[in-house]
PDB file of C-alpha atoms and ligand atoms in Angstrom:
ATOM      1  CA  MET A 186      93.950  41.570 199.310  1.00 97.00           C
ATOM      2  CA  ARG A 187      95.918  44.651 198.577  1.00 98.00           C
ATOM      3  CA  ILE A 188      95.281  47.696 200.988  1.00 98.00           C
ATOM      4  CA  MET A 189      96.599  51.117 200.798  1.00 98.00           C
ATOM      5  CA  ILE A 190      96.869  52.967 204.298  1.00 98.00           C
ATOM      6  CA  THR A 191      97.473  56.692 204.113  1.00 98.00           C
ATOM      7  CA  GLY A 192      98.760  58.370 207.206  1.00 98.00           C
ATOM      8  CA  ASN A 193     100.125  55.087 208.502  1.00 98.00           C
ATOM      9  CA  MET A 194     102.952  56.645 210.229  1.00 98.00           C
ATOM     10  CA  GLY A 195     101.058  58.511 212.857  1.00 98.00           C
ATOM     11  CA  TYR A 196      99.447  57.505 216.235  1.00 98.00           C
ATOM     12  CA  VAL A 197      96.641  55.275 214.951  1.00 98.00           C
ATOM     13  CA  GLY A 198      98.323  53.843 211.833  1.00 98.00           C
ATOM     14  CA  PRO A 199     100.839  51.442 213.443  1.00 97.00           C
ATOM     15  CA  GLY A 200      98.331  49.472 215.242  1.00 97.00           C
ATOM     16  CA  VAL A 201      96.015  49.276 212.254  1.00 98.00           C
ATOM     17  CA  VAL A 202      98.822  47.964 210.149  1.00 98.00           C
ATOM     18  CA  GLN A 203      99.570  45.241 212.756  1.00 97.00           C
ATOM     19  CA  HIS A 204      95.808  44.355 213.220  1.00 98.00           C
ATOM     20  CA  LEU A 205      95.176  44.134 209.458  1.00 98.00           C
ATOM     21  CA  LYS A 206      98.248  42.165 208.882  1.00 97.00           C
ATOM     22  CA  ALA A 207      97.015  39.542 211.513  1.00 97.00           C
ATOM     23  CA  SER A 208      93.479  39.534 210.262  1.00 97.00           C
ATOM     24  CA  PHE A 209      94.184  39.343 206.497  1.00 97.00           C
ATOM     25  CA  LEU A 210      97.068  36.888 206.424  1.00 96.00           C
ATOM     26  CA  SER A 211      97.786  37.035 202.826  1.00 96.00           C
ATOM     27  CA  SER A 212      97.287  40.855 202.488  1.00 97.00           C
ATOM     28  CA  LYS A 213      99.750  43.161 201.010  1.00 98.00           C
ATOM     29  CA  ILE A 214      99.902  46.625 202.507  1.00 98.00           C
ATOM     30  CA  VAL A 215     101.241  49.802 201.039  1.00 98.00           C
ATOM     31  CA  GLY A 216     101.640  52.836 203.395  1.00 98.00           C
ATOM     32  CA  VAL A 217     101.555  56.441 202.060  1.00 98.00           C
ATOM     33  CA  ASP A 218     102.643  59.148 204.467  1.00 98.00           C
ATOM     34  CA  SER A 219     104.623  62.290 204.265  1.00 98.00           C
ATOM     35  CA  GLY A 220     106.499  61.219 207.463  1.00 97.00           C
ATOM     36  CA  ILE A 221     105.932  64.216 209.482  1.00 97.00           C
ATOM     37  CA  PHE A 222     105.954  62.212 212.749  1.00 96.00           C
ATOM     38  CA  GLY A 223     108.176  59.510 211.503  1.00 95.00           C
ATOM     39  CA  HIS A 224     110.878  60.268 214.134  1.00 95.00           C
ATOM     40  CA  CYS A 225     108.343  60.463 217.021  1.00 96.00           C
ATOM     41  CA  LEU A 226     108.732  56.876 218.050  1.00 96.00           C
ATOM     42  CA  THR A 227     107.558  55.758 221.522  1.00 94.00           C
ATOM     43  CA  ALA A 228     108.753  52.133 221.033  1.00 91.00           C
ATOM     44  CA  ASP A 229     112.142  50.838 220.245  1.00 86.00           C
ATOM     45  CA  TYR A 230     111.342  49.497 216.851  1.00 86.00           C
ATOM     46  CA  HIS A 231     110.050  51.048 213.470  1.00 91.00           C
ATOM     47  CA  PRO A 232     106.409  49.947 212.877  1.00 95.00           C
ATOM     48  CA  GLU A 233     106.845  50.345 209.040  1.00 94.00           C
ATOM     49  CA  ARG A 234     108.905  47.111 209.175  1.00 92.00           C
ATOM     50  CA  ARG A 235     105.465  45.261 209.273  1.00 92.00           C
ATOM     51  CA  ILE A 236     104.230  46.525 205.912  1.00 95.00           C
ATOM     52  CA  ASP A 237     105.133  45.642 202.289  1.00 97.00           C
ATOM     53  CA  SER A 238     105.994  49.040 201.018  1.00 97.00           C
ATOM     54  CA  GLN A 239     106.173  52.510 202.235  1.00 97.00           C
ATOM     55  CA  VAL A 240     105.767  55.452 199.917  1.00 98.00           C
ATOM     56  CA  TYR A 241     106.723  58.888 201.463  1.00 98.00           C
ATOM     57  CA  LEU A 242     104.389  61.233 199.749  1.00 98.00           C
ATOM     58  CA  ASP A 243     101.849  63.956 200.481  1.00 98.00           C
ATOM     59  CA  VAL A 244      98.351  62.529 199.863  1.00 98.00           C
ATOM     60  CA  ARG A 245      97.496  65.624 197.632  1.00 98.00           C
ATOM     61  CA  ASP A 246     100.154  64.242 195.211  1.00 98.00           C
ATOM     62  CA  ILE A 247      98.923  60.598 194.842  1.00 98.00           C
ATOM     63  CA  ASP A 248      98.752  59.550 191.241  1.00 97.00           C
ATOM     64  CA  GLU A 249      95.798  57.529 190.061  1.00 98.00           C
ATOM     65  CA  GLU A 250      98.198  54.935 188.645  1.00 98.00           C
ATOM     66  CA  MET A 251      99.254  54.230 192.334  1.00 98.00           C
ATOM     67  CA  LEU A 252      95.754  52.695 192.897  1.00 98.00           C
ATOM     68  CA  GLU A 253      96.081  50.034 190.322  1.00 97.00           C
ATOM     69  CA  GLY A 254      95.271  46.645 191.846  1.00 97.00           C
ATOM     70  CA  ILE A 255      94.312  48.163 195.218  1.00 98.00           C
ATOM     71  CA  ASP A 256      91.229  46.535 196.865  1.00 98.00           C
ATOM     72  CA  ALA A 257      90.754  48.862 199.812  1.00 98.00           C
ATOM     73  CA  ILE A 258      91.974  52.211 201.015  1.00 98.00           C
ATOM     74  CA  VAL A 259      92.199  53.170 204.653  1.00 99.00           C
ATOM     75  CA  HIS A 260      92.540  56.926 204.677  1.00 98.00           C
ATOM     76  CA  LEU A 261      94.029  58.185 207.923  1.00 98.00           C
ATOM     77  CA  ALA A 262      96.204  60.946 206.742  1.00 98.00           C
ATOM     78  CA  ALA A 263      95.074  64.246 208.015  1.00 98.00           C
ATOM     79  CA  VAL A 264      95.944  67.499 209.841  1.00 98.00           C
ATOM     80  CA  SER A 265      94.686  65.721 212.847  1.00 96.00           C
ATOM     81  CA  ASN A 266      93.756  68.194 215.597  1.00 91.00           C
ATOM     82  CA  ASP A 267      92.086  71.479 216.323  1.00 91.00           C
ATOM     83  CA  PRO A 268      95.023  73.560 217.260  1.00 91.00           C
ATOM     84  CA  MET A 269      96.690  72.801 213.967  1.00 93.00           C
ATOM     85  CA  GLY A 270      93.480  73.405 212.085  1.00 92.00           C
ATOM     86  CA  LEU A 271      93.018  76.776 213.783  1.00 94.00           C
ATOM     87  CA  ARG A 272      96.644  77.793 212.676  1.00 95.00           C
ATOM     88  CA  TYR A 273      96.570  76.202 209.196  1.00 96.00           C
ATOM     89  CA  GLU A 274      92.931  76.379 208.243  1.00 97.00           C
ATOM     90  CA  ALA A 275      93.478  76.360 204.576  1.00 97.00           C
ATOM     91  CA  VAL A 276      95.842  73.419 204.564  1.00 98.00           C
ATOM     92  CA  THR A 277      93.465  71.584 206.819  1.00 98.00           C
ATOM     93  CA  GLU A 278      90.655  71.988 204.191  1.00 98.00           C
ATOM     94  CA  GLU A 279      93.084  70.908 201.372  1.00 98.00           C
ATOM     95  CA  VAL A 280      94.416  67.804 203.020  1.00 98.00           C
ATOM     96  CA  ASN A 281      91.416  66.567 205.138  1.00 98.00           C
ATOM     97  CA  GLN A 282      88.704  67.377 202.772  1.00 98.00           C
ATOM     98  CA  ASN A 283      89.764  68.047 199.104  1.00 98.00           C
ATOM     99  CA  ALA A 284      92.481  65.479 199.037  1.00 98.00           C
ATOM    100  CA  THR A 285      90.210  62.955 200.621  1.00 98.00           C
ATOM    101  CA  ILE A 286      87.516  63.454 197.978  1.00 98.00           C
ATOM    102  CA  ARG A 287      89.991  63.386 195.157  1.00 98.00           C
ATOM    103  CA  LEU A 288      91.460  60.187 196.467  1.00 98.00           C
ATOM    104  CA  ALA A 289      88.082  58.610 196.644  1.00 98.00           C
ATOM    105  CA  GLU A 290      87.206  59.792 193.117  1.00 98.00           C
ATOM    106  CA  MET A 291      90.429  58.243 191.740  1.00 98.00           C
ATOM    107  CA  ALA A 292      89.773  55.047 193.798  1.00 98.00           C
ATOM    108  CA  ALA A 293      86.158  54.738 192.321  1.00 98.00           C
ATOM    109  CA  ARG A 294      87.623  55.078 188.786  1.00 98.00           C
ATOM    110  CA  ARG A 295      90.177  52.457 189.282  1.00 98.00           C
ATOM    111  CA  GLY A 296      87.891  49.914 190.738  1.00 97.00           C
ATOM    112  CA  VAL A 297      88.872  50.031 194.509  1.00 98.00           C
ATOM    113  CA  LYS A 298      86.074  48.196 196.296  1.00 98.00           C
ATOM    114  CA  HIS A 299      86.273  49.785 199.817  1.00 98.00           C
ATOM    115  CA  PHE A 300      87.212  53.276 201.001  1.00 98.00           C
ATOM    116  CA  VAL A 301      87.473  53.660 204.783  1.00 98.00           C
ATOM    117  CA  PHE A 302      87.670  57.297 206.005  1.00 98.00           C
ATOM    118  CA  ALA A 303      88.900  58.185 209.620  1.00 98.00           C
ATOM    119  CA  SER A 304      86.170  60.833 210.490  1.00 98.00           C
ATOM    120  CA  SER A 305      85.609  62.165 213.887  1.00 97.00           C
ATOM    121  CA  CYS A 306      82.900  62.551 216.524  1.00 95.00           C
ATOM    122  CA  SER A 307      84.001  66.273 216.550  1.00 95.00           C
ATOM    123  CA  VAL A 308      81.501  66.564 213.634  1.00 96.00           C
ATOM    124  CA  TYR A 309      78.838  66.819 216.210  1.00 94.00           C
ATOM    125  CA  GLY A 310      80.412  69.833 217.931  1.00 91.00           C
ATOM    126  CA  PHE A 311      79.559  70.660 221.617  1.00 77.00           C
ATOM    127  CA  ALA A 312      76.963  68.369 222.860  1.00 66.00           C
ATOM    128  CA  ASN A 313      74.753  69.108 225.917  1.00 67.00           C
ATOM    129  CA  GLY A 314      72.584  66.398 227.295  1.00 68.00           C
ATOM    130  CA  SER A 315      72.631  63.038 225.725  1.00 76.00           C
ATOM    131  CA  ALA A 316      75.126  61.295 223.441  1.00 81.00           C
ATOM    132  CA  ARG A 317      74.912  62.011 219.702  1.00 87.00           C
ATOM    133  CA  SER A 318      73.720  59.504 217.295  1.00 91.00           C
ATOM    134  CA  GLU A 319      74.106  59.419 213.537  1.00 94.00           C
ATOM    135  CA  GLU A 320      70.655  60.623 213.207  1.00 93.00           C
ATOM    136  CA  ASP A 321      71.506  63.955 214.917  1.00 92.00           C
ATOM    137  CA  ALA A 322      72.553  66.993 212.776  1.00 93.00           C
ATOM    138  CA  VAL A 323      76.293  67.695 212.682  1.00 95.00           C
ATOM    139  CA  ASN A 324      77.506  70.978 214.100  1.00 94.00           C
ATOM    140  CA  PRO A 325      81.244  71.344 213.267  1.00 96.00           C
ATOM    141  CA  LEU A 326      82.812  74.164 215.389  1.00 95.00           C
ATOM    142  CA  THR A 327      86.364  73.982 214.189  1.00 96.00           C
ATOM    143  CA  ALA A 328      88.317  73.888 210.935  1.00 97.00           C
ATOM    144  CA  TYR A 329      89.262  70.286 211.723  1.00 97.00           C
ATOM    145  CA  ALA A 330      85.625  69.257 212.319  1.00 97.00           C
ATOM    146  CA  ARG A 331      84.402  71.226 209.330  1.00 97.00           C
ATOM    147  CA  SER A 332      86.963  69.516 207.050  1.00 98.00           C
ATOM    148  CA  LYS A 333      85.624  66.063 208.216  1.00 98.00           C
ATOM    149  CA  VAL A 334      82.072  67.044 207.437  1.00 98.00           C
ATOM    150  CA  GLY A 335      83.109  68.490 204.049  1.00 98.00           C
ATOM    151  CA  ALA A 336      84.992  65.246 203.318  1.00 98.00           C
ATOM    152  CA  GLU A 337      81.906  63.072 204.327  1.00 98.00           C
ATOM    153  CA  ILE A 338      79.654  65.059 201.996  1.00 98.00           C
ATOM    154  CA  GLY A 339      82.018  64.542 199.014  1.00 98.00           C
ATOM    155  CA  LEU A 340      82.478  60.828 199.898  1.00 98.00           C
ATOM    156  CA  LYS A 341      78.748  60.290 199.868  1.00 97.00           C
ATOM    157  CA  ARG A 342      78.526  61.841 196.480  1.00 97.00           C
ATOM    158  CA  VAL A 343      81.437  59.505 195.154  1.00 98.00           C
ATOM    159  CA  ALA A 344      79.682  56.436 196.635  1.00 97.00           C
ATOM    160  CA  GLY A 345      76.486  57.506 195.036  1.00 95.00           C
ATOM    161  CA  ASN A 346      77.927  57.770 191.556  1.00 95.00           C
ATOM    162  CA  SER A 347      80.089  54.603 191.535  1.00 96.00           C
ATOM    163  CA  ASP A 348      80.382  51.105 192.967  1.00 95.00           C
ATOM    164  CA  ILE A 349      82.833  51.907 195.765  1.00 97.00           C
ATOM    165  CA  VAL A 350      81.637  51.160 199.331  1.00 98.00           C
ATOM    166  CA  VAL A 351      82.562  54.013 201.481  1.00 98.00           C
ATOM    167  CA  THR A 352      82.600  54.010 205.298  1.00 98.00           C
ATOM    168  CA  ALA A 353      83.040  57.129 207.410  1.00 98.00           C
ATOM    169  CA  LEU A 354      84.104  55.923 210.909  1.00 98.00           C
ATOM    170  CA  ARG A 355      83.338  58.806 213.317  1.00 98.00           C
ATOM    171  CA  PHE A 356      85.879  57.972 215.986  1.00 98.00           C
ATOM    172  CA  ALA A 357      85.684  59.042 219.558  1.00 97.00           C
ATOM    173  CA  THR A 358      88.961  60.504 220.957  1.00 97.00           C
ATOM    174  CA  ALA A 359      91.679  57.863 221.043  1.00 98.00           C
ATOM    175  CA  CYS A 360      93.734  56.702 223.953  1.00 98.00           C
ATOM    176  CA  GLY A 361      96.274  53.917 224.608  1.00 98.00           C
ATOM    177  CA  PHE A 362      99.745  53.031 223.589  1.00 97.00           C
ATOM    178  CA  SER A 363     101.064  53.107 220.113  1.00 97.00           C
ATOM    179  CA  SER A 364     104.575  53.030 218.751  1.00 96.00           C
ATOM    180  CA  ARG A 365     103.886  56.682 217.991  1.00 97.00           C
ATOM    181  CA  THR A 366     101.733  57.585 220.926  1.00 97.00           C
ATOM    182  CA  ARG A 367     100.192  61.098 220.725  1.00 97.00           C
ATOM    183  CA  LEU A 368     100.455  63.005 223.945  1.00 96.00           C
ATOM    184  CA  ASP A 369      97.964  65.809 222.921  1.00 95.00           C
ATOM    185  CA  LEU A 370      94.970  63.677 223.470  1.00 97.00           C
ATOM    186  CA  VAL A 371      93.227  64.099 226.747  1.00 96.00           C
ATOM    187  CA  LEU A 372      93.778  60.774 228.549  1.00 97.00           C
ATOM    188  CA  ASN A 373      97.347  60.251 227.213  1.00 98.00           C
ATOM    189  CA  ASP A 374      98.127  63.777 228.080  1.00 96.00           C
ATOM    190  CA  PHE A 375      97.048  63.164 231.760  1.00 96.00           C
ATOM    191  CA  VAL A 376      98.883  59.929 232.004  1.00 96.00           C
ATOM    192  CA  ALA A 377     102.121  61.350 230.480  1.00 96.00           C
ATOM    193  CA  SER A 378     102.012  64.441 232.616  1.00 95.00           C
ATOM    194  CA  ALA A 379     101.284  62.496 235.813  1.00 95.00           C
ATOM    195  CA  LEU A 380     104.277  60.275 235.140  1.00 94.00           C
ATOM    196  CA  ALA A 381     106.543  63.016 234.070  1.00 94.00           C
ATOM    197  CA  THR A 382     105.706  65.795 236.394  1.00 94.00           C
ATOM    198  CA  ARG A 383     103.206  64.416 239.029  1.00 93.00           C
ATOM    199  CA  HIS A 384     100.923  67.138 237.905  1.00 93.00           C
ATOM    200  CA  ILE A 385      97.789  67.066 235.711  1.00 94.00           C
ATOM    201  CA  ALA A 386      96.663  70.210 234.127  1.00 93.00           C
ATOM    202  CA  VAL A 387      92.775  70.381 233.457  1.00 94.00           C
ATOM    203  CA  LEU A 388      92.441  73.360 231.221  1.00 88.00           C
ATOM    204  CA  SER A 389      88.824  73.800 231.723  1.00 87.00           C
ATOM    205  CA  ASP A 390      86.341  73.444 234.602  1.00 89.00           C
ATOM    206  CA  GLY A 391      86.521  69.716 233.984  1.00 91.00           C
ATOM    207  CA  THR A 392      82.820  69.271 232.972  1.00 90.00           C
ATOM    208  CA  PRO A 393      83.268  68.834 229.173  1.00 87.00           C
ATOM    209  CA  TRP A 394      82.567  65.247 228.108  1.00 88.00           C
ATOM    210  CA  ARG A 395      85.003  63.085 226.164  1.00 91.00           C
ATOM    211  CA  PRO A 396      83.983  59.900 224.450  1.00 94.00           C
ATOM    212  CA  LEU A 397      87.028  57.561 224.250  1.00 97.00           C
ATOM    213  CA  ILE A 398      88.162  54.721 222.321  1.00 98.00           C
ATOM    214  CA  HIS A 399      91.286  52.551 222.559  1.00 98.00           C
ATOM    215  CA  VAL A 400      93.526  52.618 219.376  1.00 98.00           C
ATOM    216  CA  SER A 401      93.225  48.821 219.102  1.00 98.00           C
ATOM    217  CA  ASP A 402      89.386  49.061 218.846  1.00 98.00           C
ATOM    218  CA  MET A 403      89.778  51.695 216.006  1.00 98.00           C
ATOM    219  CA  ALA A 404      91.787  49.067 214.224  1.00 98.00           C
ATOM    220  CA  ARG A 405      89.024  46.444 214.739  1.00 98.00           C
ATOM    221  CA  ALA A 406      86.393  48.931 213.419  1.00 98.00           C
ATOM    222  CA  ILE A 407      88.668  49.491 210.322  1.00 98.00           C
ATOM    223  CA  GLU A 408      88.875  45.800 209.650  1.00 98.00           C
ATOM    224  CA  TRP A 409      85.105  45.643 209.770  1.00 98.00           C
ATOM    225  CA  ALA A 410      84.706  48.584 207.211  1.00 98.00           C
ATOM    226  CA  ILE A 411      87.130  47.057 204.837  1.00 97.00           C
ATOM    227  CA  ILE A 412      85.037  44.063 204.302  1.00 95.00           C
ATOM    228  CA  ARG A 413      81.470  45.166 205.118  1.00 96.00           C
ATOM    229  CA  PRO A 414      78.988  44.688 202.293  1.00 93.00           C
ATOM    230  CA  ALA A 415      77.090  47.567 200.926  1.00 90.00           C
ATOM    231  CA  LEU A 416      73.779  48.146 202.644  1.00 80.00           C
ATOM    232  CA  SER A 417      71.135  48.130 199.931  1.00 77.00           C
ATOM    233  CA  ASP A 418      71.911  50.872 197.189  1.00 77.00           C
ATOM    234  CA  ASP A 419      73.413  53.231 199.734  1.00 84.00           C
ATOM    235  CA  ARG A 420      77.071  52.403 199.578  1.00 95.00           C
ATOM    236  CA  PHE A 421      77.928  55.300 201.910  1.00 97.00           C
ATOM    237  CA  LEU A 422      77.736  54.892 205.674  1.00 96.00           C
ATOM    238  CA  ALA A 423      78.747  57.273 208.396  1.00 97.00           C
ATOM    239  CA  ILE A 424      78.879  55.558 211.748  1.00 97.00           C
ATOM    240  CA  ASN A 425      79.847  56.626 215.313  1.00 97.00           C
ATOM    241  CA  VAL A 426      82.785  54.419 216.728  1.00 98.00           C
ATOM    242  CA  GLY A 427      83.147  54.307 220.386  1.00 96.00           C
ATOM    243  CA  ARG A 428      81.371  52.869 223.521  1.00 92.00           C
ATOM    244  CA  ASP A 429      78.491  54.323 225.435  1.00 88.00           C
ATOM    245  CA  ASP A 430      80.167  53.509 228.677  1.00 92.00           C
ATOM    246  CA  TRP A 431      83.585  55.151 227.587  1.00 95.00           C
ATOM    247  CA  ASN A 432      82.051  58.711 227.837  1.00 92.00           C
ATOM    248  CA  TYR A 433      83.757  60.544 230.562  1.00 94.00           C
ATOM    249  CA  GLN A 434      83.861  63.985 231.953  1.00 93.00           C
ATOM    250  CA  VAL A 435      87.424  65.499 231.752  1.00 94.00           C
ATOM    251  CA  ALA A 436      87.435  65.855 235.664  1.00 94.00           C
ATOM    252  CA  GLU A 437      86.724  62.122 236.043  1.00 95.00           C
ATOM    253  CA  LEU A 438      89.579  61.221 233.792  1.00 96.00           C
ATOM    254  CA  ALA A 439      92.007  63.453 235.792  1.00 95.00           C
ATOM    255  CA  GLU A 440      90.787  61.865 239.054  1.00 95.00           C
ATOM    256  CA  ALA A 441      91.157  58.374 237.662  1.00 95.00           C
ATOM    257  CA  VAL A 442      94.758  58.853 236.555  1.00 95.00           C
ATOM    258  CA  SER A 443      95.641  60.666 239.795  1.00 93.00           C
ATOM    259  CA  SER A 444      94.388  57.781 241.805  1.00 94.00           C
ATOM    260  CA  LEU A 445      96.764  55.497 239.893  1.00 94.00           C
ATOM    261  CA  ILE A 446      99.554  57.870 239.692  1.00 92.00           C
ATOM    262  CA  PRO A 447      99.423  60.135 242.774  1.00 83.00           C
ATOM    263  CA  GLY A 448     100.100  63.735 242.345  1.00 80.00           C
ATOM    264  CA  ASN A 449      98.336  67.091 241.977  1.00 82.00           C
ATOM    265  CA  ILE A 450      95.580  68.050 239.686  1.00 81.00           C
ATOM    266  CA  ARG A 451      95.741  71.694 238.620  1.00 80.00           C
ATOM    267  CA  GLN A 452      92.476  73.080 237.265  1.00 71.00           C
ATOM    268  CA  ASN A 453      91.672  76.413 235.763  1.00 62.00           C
ATOM    269  CA  GLN A 454      88.817  77.924 233.793  1.00 50.00           C
ATOM    270  CA  GLN A 455      90.468  78.205 230.394  1.00 52.00           C
ATOM    271  CA  GLN A 456      88.778  76.112 227.759  1.00 50.00           C
ATOM    272  CA  ARG A 457      90.929  73.166 226.677  1.00 47.00           C
ATOM    273  CA  PRO A 458      91.104  72.505 222.806  1.00 47.00           C
ATOM    274  CA  ALA A 459      89.485  69.280 221.691  1.00 44.00           C
TER     275      ALA A 459
HETATM  276  N1  NAD B1197      93.530  60.133 217.393  1.00 54.44           N
HETATM  277  C1  NAD B1197      92.276  60.459 217.532  1.00 54.44           C
HETATM  278  O1  NAD B1197      91.815  60.665 218.650  1.00 54.44           O
HETATM  279  C2  NAD B1197      91.277  60.495 216.402  1.00 54.44           C
HETATM  280  C3  NAD B1197      89.920  60.695 216.666  1.00 54.44           C
HETATM  281  C4  NAD B1197      89.071  60.745 215.551  1.00 54.44           C
HETATM  282  C5  NAD B1197      89.583  60.645 214.283  1.00 54.44           C
HETATM  283  N2  NAD B1197      90.899  60.601 214.052  1.00 54.44           N
HETATM  284  C6  NAD B1197      91.404  60.511 212.773  1.00 54.44           C
HETATM  285  O2  NAD B1197      92.091  59.479 212.543  1.00 54.44           O
HETATM  286  C7  NAD B1197      93.341  59.649 211.626  1.00 54.44           C
HETATM  287  C8  NAD B1197      94.567  59.298 212.180  1.00 54.44           C
HETATM  288  O3  NAD B1197      94.849  59.997 213.460  1.00 54.44           O
HETATM  289  P1  NAD B1197      96.194  59.942 214.262  1.00 54.44           P
HETATM  290  O4  NAD B1197      95.804  60.252 215.656  1.00 54.44           O
HETATM  291  O5  NAD B1197      96.820  58.821 213.874  1.00 54.44           O
HETATM  292  O6  NAD B1197      96.739  61.389 213.571  1.00 54.44           O
HETATM  293  P2  NAD B1197      98.298  61.537 213.449  1.00 54.44           P
HETATM  294  O7  NAD B1197      98.479  63.095 213.390  1.00 54.44           O
HETATM  295  O8  NAD B1197      99.065  60.940 214.551  1.00 54.44           O
HETATM  296  O9  NAD B1197      98.685  60.848 212.133  1.00 54.44           O
HETATM  297  C9  NAD B1197      98.465  61.416 210.875  1.00 54.44           C
HETATM  298  C10 NAD B1197      99.324  60.966 209.832  1.00 54.44           C
HETATM  299  O10 NAD B1197      99.010  61.509 208.558  1.00 54.44           O
HETATM  300  C11 NAD B1197     100.200  62.006 207.983  1.00 54.44           C
HETATM  301  N3  NAD B1197      99.868  63.117 207.140  1.00 54.44           N
HETATM  302  C12 NAD B1197      99.302  64.378 207.562  1.00 54.44           C
HETATM  303  N4  NAD B1197      99.238  65.161 206.421  1.00 54.44           N
HETATM  304  C13 NAD B1197      99.564  64.394 205.377  1.00 54.44           C
HETATM  305  C14 NAD B1197      99.665  64.639 204.097  1.00 54.44           C
HETATM  306  N5  NAD B1197      99.140  65.761 203.495  1.00 54.44           N
HETATM  307  N6  NAD B1197     100.141  63.636 203.144  1.00 54.44           N
HETATM  308  C15 NAD B1197     100.515  62.414 203.740  1.00 54.44           C
HETATM  309  N7  NAD B1197     100.456  62.173 205.027  1.00 54.44           N
HETATM  310  C16 NAD B1197      99.934  63.129 205.810  1.00 54.44           C
HETATM  311  C17 NAD B1197     101.103  62.337 209.140  1.00 54.44           C
HETATM  312  O11 NAD B1197     102.496  62.283 208.614  1.00 54.44           O
HETATM  313  C18 NAD B1197     100.801  61.353 210.183  1.00 54.44           C
HETATM  314  O12 NAD B1197     101.625  60.250 210.048  1.00 54.44           O
HETATM  315  C19 NAD B1197      93.156  61.188 211.275  1.00 54.44           C
HETATM  316  O13 NAD B1197      92.481  61.321 210.136  1.00 54.44           O
HETATM  317  C20 NAD B1197      92.305  61.702 212.398  1.00 54.44           C
HETATM  318  O14 NAD B1197      91.637  62.855 212.019  1.00 54.44           O
HETATM  319  C21 NAD B1197      91.831  60.471 215.130  1.00 54.44           C
END
């Protein structure tokens, strides 16, 4: 199997490459990434040594010929958080939404069988009360979340007009170690701050809920999506990916980290970006 992974040089990508290489032993993996965070290593080795070829390219510039012979695309490349989306709204829409749909359209024309899209639980917006299911309406509140919803709408259309099986994995907020660990994500931020400064800054009243997922579980979900059969005629599936019992309030996370790495928790009323 030949797999293209876009955005493989970020936080989630290295674990996905490692997992897919172990799961599909004869697979060939090509990475496509502009390399924005290439130098941000949190391990003493380069994770790209695990893949068969690395293309340094903006996903907006992928040529259709590059998809010849590819069986599955795992599309991770994105402007990947709310603060960047707020500052670069047009680019967020171009990369996360327009380039995603264009890539899926090209993939469908070239006979790629599976397209796996890294969507986000942020499509549900601010949730009061019970956890959101796929049956609930989306309510994107940020440019980042709107771009994920827009991409899903376009991907559903592509799947409806072709034979490609498309899976939009609505991931919870990631946590855990990667060879390019992101420290802007809530639990990683708390652990890193506690280790480095003995202080944890909670930029809200601590009540917001955060569904979490370990990066290695994201890789397992991607493996499933790469080979899942189409369900009836509907080749598009948007599915939440997380765990019911990994849904925490921010204050609980701060307390948990502080019980393991003693220090101070600073709390203020300012709303923390997602
Ligand atoms: N990390 C999370 O908590 C989380 C949660 C839900 C969904 N997701 C989604 O999963 C995917 C991966 O997340 P991540 O945490 O690894 O993000 P990341 O920001 O660490 O990695 C994104 C990668 O995409 C690349 N990239 C960005 N724009 C590009 C472009 N125009 N062309 C080519 N490459 C480009 C970057 O260089 C980077 O290597 C993203 O789509 C993100 O929206 C992540």
